[in-house]
Short mmCIF file of C-alpha atoms and ligand atoms in Angstrom, two decimals:
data_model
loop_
_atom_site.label_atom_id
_atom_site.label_comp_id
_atom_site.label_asym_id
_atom_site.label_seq_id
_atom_site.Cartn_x
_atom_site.Cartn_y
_atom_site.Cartn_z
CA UNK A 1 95.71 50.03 -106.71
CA UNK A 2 95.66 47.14 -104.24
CA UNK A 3 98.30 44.10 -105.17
CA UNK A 4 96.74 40.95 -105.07
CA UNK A 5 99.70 39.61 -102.87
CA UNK A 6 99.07 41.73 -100.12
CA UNK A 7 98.61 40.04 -96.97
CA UNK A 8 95.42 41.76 -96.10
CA UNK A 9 93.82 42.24 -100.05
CA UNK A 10 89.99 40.78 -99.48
CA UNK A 11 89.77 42.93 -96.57
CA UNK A 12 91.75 46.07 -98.51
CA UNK A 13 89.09 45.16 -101.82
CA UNK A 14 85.96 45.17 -99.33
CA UNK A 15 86.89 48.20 -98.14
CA UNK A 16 87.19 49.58 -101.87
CA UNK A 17 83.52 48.18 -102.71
CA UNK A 18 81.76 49.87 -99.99
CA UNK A 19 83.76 53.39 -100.56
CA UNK A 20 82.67 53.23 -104.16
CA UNK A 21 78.79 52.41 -103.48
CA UNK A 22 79.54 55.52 -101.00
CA UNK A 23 80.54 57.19 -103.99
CA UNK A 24 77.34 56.30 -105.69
CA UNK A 25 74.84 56.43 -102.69
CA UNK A 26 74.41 53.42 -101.94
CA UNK A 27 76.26 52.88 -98.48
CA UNK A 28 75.58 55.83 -96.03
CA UNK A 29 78.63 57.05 -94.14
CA UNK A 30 77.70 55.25 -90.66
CA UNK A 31 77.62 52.40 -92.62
CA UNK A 32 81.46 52.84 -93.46
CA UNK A 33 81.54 53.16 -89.33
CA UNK A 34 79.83 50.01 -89.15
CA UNK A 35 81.91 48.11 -91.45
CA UNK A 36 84.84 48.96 -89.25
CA UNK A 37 83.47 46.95 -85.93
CA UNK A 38 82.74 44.62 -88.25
CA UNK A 39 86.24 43.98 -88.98
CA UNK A 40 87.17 44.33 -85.62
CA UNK A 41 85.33 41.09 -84.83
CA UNK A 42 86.89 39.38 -88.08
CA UNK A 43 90.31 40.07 -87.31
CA UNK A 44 89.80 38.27 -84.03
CA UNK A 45 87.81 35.41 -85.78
CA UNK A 46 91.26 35.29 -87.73
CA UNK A 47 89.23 36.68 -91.10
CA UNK A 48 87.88 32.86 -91.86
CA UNK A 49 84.56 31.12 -91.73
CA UNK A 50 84.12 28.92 -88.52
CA UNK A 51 82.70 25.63 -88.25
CA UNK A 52 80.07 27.03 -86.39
CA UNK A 53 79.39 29.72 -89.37
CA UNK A 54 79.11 26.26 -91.94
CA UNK A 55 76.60 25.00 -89.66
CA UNK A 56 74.62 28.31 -89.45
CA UNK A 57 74.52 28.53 -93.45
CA UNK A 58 73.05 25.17 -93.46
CA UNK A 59 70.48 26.00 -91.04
CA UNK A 60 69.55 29.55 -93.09
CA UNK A 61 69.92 27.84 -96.48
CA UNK A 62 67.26 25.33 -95.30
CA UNK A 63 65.32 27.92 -93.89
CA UNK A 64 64.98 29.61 -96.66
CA UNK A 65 64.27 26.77 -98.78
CA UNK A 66 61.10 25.44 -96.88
CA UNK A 67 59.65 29.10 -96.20
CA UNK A 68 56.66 29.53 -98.13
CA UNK A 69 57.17 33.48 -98.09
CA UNK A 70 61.06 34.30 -97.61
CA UNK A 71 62.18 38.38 -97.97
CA UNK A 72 65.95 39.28 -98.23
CA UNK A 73 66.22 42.38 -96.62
CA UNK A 74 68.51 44.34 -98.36
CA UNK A 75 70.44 47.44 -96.93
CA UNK A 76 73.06 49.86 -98.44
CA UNK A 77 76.06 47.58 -97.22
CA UNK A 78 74.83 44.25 -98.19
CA UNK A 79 74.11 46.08 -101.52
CA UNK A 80 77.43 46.91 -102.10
CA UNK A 81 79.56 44.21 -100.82
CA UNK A 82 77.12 41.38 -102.45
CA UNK A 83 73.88 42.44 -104.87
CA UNK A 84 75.15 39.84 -107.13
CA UNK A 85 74.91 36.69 -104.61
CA UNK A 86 71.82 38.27 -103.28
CA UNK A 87 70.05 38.50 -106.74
CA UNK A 88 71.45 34.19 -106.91
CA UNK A 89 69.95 33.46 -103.77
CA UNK A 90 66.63 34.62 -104.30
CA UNK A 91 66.50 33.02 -107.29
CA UNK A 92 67.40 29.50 -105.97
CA UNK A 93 64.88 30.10 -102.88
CA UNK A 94 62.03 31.76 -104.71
CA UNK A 95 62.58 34.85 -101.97
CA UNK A 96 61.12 38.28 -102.62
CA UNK A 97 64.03 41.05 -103.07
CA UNK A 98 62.95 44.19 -100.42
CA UNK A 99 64.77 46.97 -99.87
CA UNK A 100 65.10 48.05 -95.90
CA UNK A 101 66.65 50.90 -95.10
CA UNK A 102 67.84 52.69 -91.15
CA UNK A 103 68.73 55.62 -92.94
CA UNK A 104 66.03 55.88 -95.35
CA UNK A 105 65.68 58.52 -98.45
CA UNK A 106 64.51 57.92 -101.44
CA UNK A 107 67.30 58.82 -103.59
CA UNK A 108 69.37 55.55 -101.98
CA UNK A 109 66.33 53.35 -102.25
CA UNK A 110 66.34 53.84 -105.89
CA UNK A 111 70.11 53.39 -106.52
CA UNK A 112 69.64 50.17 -104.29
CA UNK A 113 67.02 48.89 -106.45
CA UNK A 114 69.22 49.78 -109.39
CA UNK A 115 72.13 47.79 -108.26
CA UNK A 116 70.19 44.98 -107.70
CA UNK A 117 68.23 45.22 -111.27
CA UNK A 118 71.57 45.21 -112.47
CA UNK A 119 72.80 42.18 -111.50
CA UNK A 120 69.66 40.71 -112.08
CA UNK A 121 67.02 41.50 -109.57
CA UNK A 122 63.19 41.22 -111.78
CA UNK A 123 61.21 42.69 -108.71
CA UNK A 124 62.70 44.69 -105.55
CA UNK A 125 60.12 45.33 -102.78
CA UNK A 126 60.10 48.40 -100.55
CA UNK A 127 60.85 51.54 -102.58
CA UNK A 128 59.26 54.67 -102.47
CA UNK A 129 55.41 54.59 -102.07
CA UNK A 130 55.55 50.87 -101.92
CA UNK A 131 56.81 50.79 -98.15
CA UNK A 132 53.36 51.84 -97.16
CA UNK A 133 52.76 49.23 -94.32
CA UNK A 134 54.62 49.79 -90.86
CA UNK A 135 56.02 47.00 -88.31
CA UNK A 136 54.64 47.97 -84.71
CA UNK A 137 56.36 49.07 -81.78
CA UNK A 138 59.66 50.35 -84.02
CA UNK A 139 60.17 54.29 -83.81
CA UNK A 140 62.74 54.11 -86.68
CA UNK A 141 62.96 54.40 -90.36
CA UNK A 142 63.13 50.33 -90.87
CA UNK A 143 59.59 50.51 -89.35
CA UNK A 144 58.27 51.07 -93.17
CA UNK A 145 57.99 48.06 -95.20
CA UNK A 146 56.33 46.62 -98.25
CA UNK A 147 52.46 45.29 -97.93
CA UNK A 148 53.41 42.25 -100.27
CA UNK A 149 56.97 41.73 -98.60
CA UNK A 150 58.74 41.66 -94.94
CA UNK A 151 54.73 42.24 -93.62
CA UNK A 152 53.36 39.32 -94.88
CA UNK A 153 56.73 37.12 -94.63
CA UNK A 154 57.36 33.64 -92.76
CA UNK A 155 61.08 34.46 -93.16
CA UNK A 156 63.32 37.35 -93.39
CA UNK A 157 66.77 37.24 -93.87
CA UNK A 158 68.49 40.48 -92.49
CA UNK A 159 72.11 40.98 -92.58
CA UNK A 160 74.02 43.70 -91.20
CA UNK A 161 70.69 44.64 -89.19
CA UNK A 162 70.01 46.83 -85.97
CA UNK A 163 68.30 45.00 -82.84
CA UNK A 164 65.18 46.60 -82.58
CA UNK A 165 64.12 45.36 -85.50
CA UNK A 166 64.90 42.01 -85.44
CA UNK A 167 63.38 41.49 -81.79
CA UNK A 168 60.25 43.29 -83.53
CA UNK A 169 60.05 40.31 -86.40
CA UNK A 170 60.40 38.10 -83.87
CA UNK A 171 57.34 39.64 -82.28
CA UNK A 172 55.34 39.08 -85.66
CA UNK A 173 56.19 35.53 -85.32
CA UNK A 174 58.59 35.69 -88.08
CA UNK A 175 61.81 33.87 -88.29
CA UNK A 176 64.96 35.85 -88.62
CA UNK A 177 68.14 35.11 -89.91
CA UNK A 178 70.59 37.58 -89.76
CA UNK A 179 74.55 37.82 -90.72
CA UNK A 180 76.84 39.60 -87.83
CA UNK A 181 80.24 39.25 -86.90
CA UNK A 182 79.93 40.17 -83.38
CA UNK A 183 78.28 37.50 -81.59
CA UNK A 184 77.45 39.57 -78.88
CA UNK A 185 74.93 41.80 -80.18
CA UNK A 186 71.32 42.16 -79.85
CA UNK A 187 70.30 40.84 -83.33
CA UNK A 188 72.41 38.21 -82.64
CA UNK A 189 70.76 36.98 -79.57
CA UNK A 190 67.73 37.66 -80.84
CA UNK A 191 67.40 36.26 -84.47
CA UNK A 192 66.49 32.18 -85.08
CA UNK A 193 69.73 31.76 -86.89
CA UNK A 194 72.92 34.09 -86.96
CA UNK A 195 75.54 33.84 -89.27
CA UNK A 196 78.70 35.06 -87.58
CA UNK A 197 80.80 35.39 -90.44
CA UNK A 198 81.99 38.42 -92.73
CA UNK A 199 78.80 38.87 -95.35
CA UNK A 200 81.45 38.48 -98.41
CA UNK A 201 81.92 35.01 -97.19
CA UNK A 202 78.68 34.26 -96.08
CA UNK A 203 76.56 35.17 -99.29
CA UNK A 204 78.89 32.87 -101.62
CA UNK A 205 79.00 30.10 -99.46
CA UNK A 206 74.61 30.68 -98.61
CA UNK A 207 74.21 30.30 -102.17
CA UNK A 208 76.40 27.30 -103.13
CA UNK A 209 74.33 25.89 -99.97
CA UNK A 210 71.21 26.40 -100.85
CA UNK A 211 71.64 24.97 -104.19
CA UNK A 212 73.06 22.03 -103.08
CA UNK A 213 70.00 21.48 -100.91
CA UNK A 214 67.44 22.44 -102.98
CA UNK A 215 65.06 19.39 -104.33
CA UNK A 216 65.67 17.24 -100.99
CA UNK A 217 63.07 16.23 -99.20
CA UNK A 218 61.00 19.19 -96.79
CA UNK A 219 61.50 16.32 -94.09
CA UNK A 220 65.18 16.85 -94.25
CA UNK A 221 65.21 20.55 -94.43
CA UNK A 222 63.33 20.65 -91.63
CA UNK A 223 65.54 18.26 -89.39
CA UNK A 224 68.35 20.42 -90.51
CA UNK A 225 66.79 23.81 -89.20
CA UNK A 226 65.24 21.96 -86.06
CA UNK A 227 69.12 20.97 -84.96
CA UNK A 228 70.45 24.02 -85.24
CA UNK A 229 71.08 25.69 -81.96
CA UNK A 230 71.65 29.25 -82.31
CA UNK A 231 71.95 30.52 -78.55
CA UNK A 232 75.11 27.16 -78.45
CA UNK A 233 76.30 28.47 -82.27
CA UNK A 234 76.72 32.08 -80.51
CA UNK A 235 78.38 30.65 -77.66
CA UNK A 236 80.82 28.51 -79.66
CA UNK A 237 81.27 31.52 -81.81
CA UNK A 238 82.67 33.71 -78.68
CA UNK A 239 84.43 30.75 -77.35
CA UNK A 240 86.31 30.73 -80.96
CA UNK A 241 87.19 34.56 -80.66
CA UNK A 242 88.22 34.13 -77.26
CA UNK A 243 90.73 30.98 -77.72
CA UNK A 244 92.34 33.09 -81.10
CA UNK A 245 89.97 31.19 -83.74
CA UNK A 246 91.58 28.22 -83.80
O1 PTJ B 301 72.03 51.17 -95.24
P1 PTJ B 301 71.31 51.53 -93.98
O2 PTJ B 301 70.77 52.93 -94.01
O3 PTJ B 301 70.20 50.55 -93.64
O4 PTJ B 301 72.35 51.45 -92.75
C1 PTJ B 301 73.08 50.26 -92.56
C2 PTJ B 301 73.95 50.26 -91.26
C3 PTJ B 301 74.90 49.08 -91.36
C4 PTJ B 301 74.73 51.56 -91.19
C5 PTJ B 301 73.02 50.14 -90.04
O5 PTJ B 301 72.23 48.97 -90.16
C6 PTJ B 301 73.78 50.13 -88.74
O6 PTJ B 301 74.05 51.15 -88.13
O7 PTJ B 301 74.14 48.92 -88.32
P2 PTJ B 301 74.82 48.63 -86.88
O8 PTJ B 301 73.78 48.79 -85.80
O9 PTJ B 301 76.10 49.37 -86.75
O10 PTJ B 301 75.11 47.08 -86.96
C7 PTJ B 301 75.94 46.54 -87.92
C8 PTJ B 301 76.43 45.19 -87.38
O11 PTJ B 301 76.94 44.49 -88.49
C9 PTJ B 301 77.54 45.32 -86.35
O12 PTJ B 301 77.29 44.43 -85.28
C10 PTJ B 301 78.83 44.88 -87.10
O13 PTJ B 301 79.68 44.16 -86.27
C11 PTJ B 301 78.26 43.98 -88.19
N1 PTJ B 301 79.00 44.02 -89.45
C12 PTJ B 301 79.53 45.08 -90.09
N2 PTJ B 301 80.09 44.74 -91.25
C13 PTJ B 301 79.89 43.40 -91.39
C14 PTJ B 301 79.18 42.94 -90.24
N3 PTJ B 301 78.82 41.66 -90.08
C15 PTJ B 301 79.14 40.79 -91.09
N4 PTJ B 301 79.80 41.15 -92.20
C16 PTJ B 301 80.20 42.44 -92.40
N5 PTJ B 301 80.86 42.78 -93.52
#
């Protein structure tokens, strides 16, 4: 239905994917809402990946490589726009696959977890009975998690995510990396590393990353997250929307 020469066809095709997993109850309708600030921000970021969004893959991709017990977080968006590149990434990292929902039922946990197992996924974390354990001081749904997952984590990747719970992680002492085109928002501020970039980018480009740094040395990794300056990546990130993305 969309021709590949239009002008505007990734954004027209994105659009498509998350409709469809609407379709199939994956994405909830707020999440449709939610997609459209994200573009918003894109259109002003002139719908590319910044410098500043390279460097923050690096960091997370290193992250997630020297984290002894990384979760990728996995909502109804991220599901639909990118199970396949999530299902990679794990695999490259070692991370656990968990399933985190704002608008939790139990119906789109399971079709979440069936996405994922069908681009790959051996073990999903957080459905059903299995989010048993809570995260303290959060009132809403993403409160439940899995014993063996995001509660016991050094890492959790969380894109698309709500700032409650990130600033909660970050009370557990966990490290968050999170994927949001608006720069300004409180899981931006709040997580280690943000990714301020449109997730369909981000997840190819995350996983090409983190294979091409897999095997070197921890010492490395490490220097690479320890540069990284997220509150000066944010900064340069507005500064970039604010000059027309150049
Ligand atoms: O599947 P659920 O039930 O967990 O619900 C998921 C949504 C996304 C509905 C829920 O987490 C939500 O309401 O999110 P927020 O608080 O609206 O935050 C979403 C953030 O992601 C906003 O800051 C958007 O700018 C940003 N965003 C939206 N689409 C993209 C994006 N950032 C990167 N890539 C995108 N494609």
């Amino acid at each position: 239905m969309i021709p590949d020469d239009h002008p505007r066809a990734a954004s027209l095709m994105t659009r498509e994917k998350l409709v469809d997993g609407f379709k199939r109850n994956i994405v909830v309708a707020e999440g449709l809402i939610a997609h459209g600030r994200g573009e918003a921000f894109d259109y002003l970021l002139g719908e590319k990946t910044t410098e500043m969004a390279e460097s923050a893959v690096r960091a997370a991709a290193a992250l997630l490589l020297i984290s002894k017990n990384a979760v990728l977080s996995v909502n109804g968006n991220a599901a639909a726009l990118c199970a396949k590149e999530i299902v990679e990434l794990a695999d490259i990292t070692g991370a656990k696959i968990e399933v985190n929902l704002f608008y939790r039922t139990e119906e789109r946990e399971r079709a979440i977890k069936a996405e994922l197992e069908r681009h790959g996924a051996r073990q999903v974390l957080g459905v059903g009975e299995k989010a048993s354990a809570r995260i303290p001081e959060l009132s809403s749904e993403r409160r439940r998690v899995d014993p063996e997952g995001i509660l016991v984590a050094d890492t959790v990747f969380v894109p698309l995510e709500d700032g409650d719970r990130t600033e909660a992680l970050a009370k557990m002492g966990k490290s968050v990396i999170t994927v949001d085109l608006n720069p300004l928002s409180r899981t931006a501020r709040a997580a280690n590393i943000t990714i301020v970039d449109n997730l369909v980018r981000v997840m190819p480009a995350l996983v090409q990353k983190a294979s091409a740094l897999k095997g070197k040395d921890e010492k490395t990794l490490r220097q690479i997250v320890e540069l990284f300056d997220n509150e000066e990546n944010l900064d340069q990130s507005l500064a970039s929307i604010r000059s027309g993305a150049k």
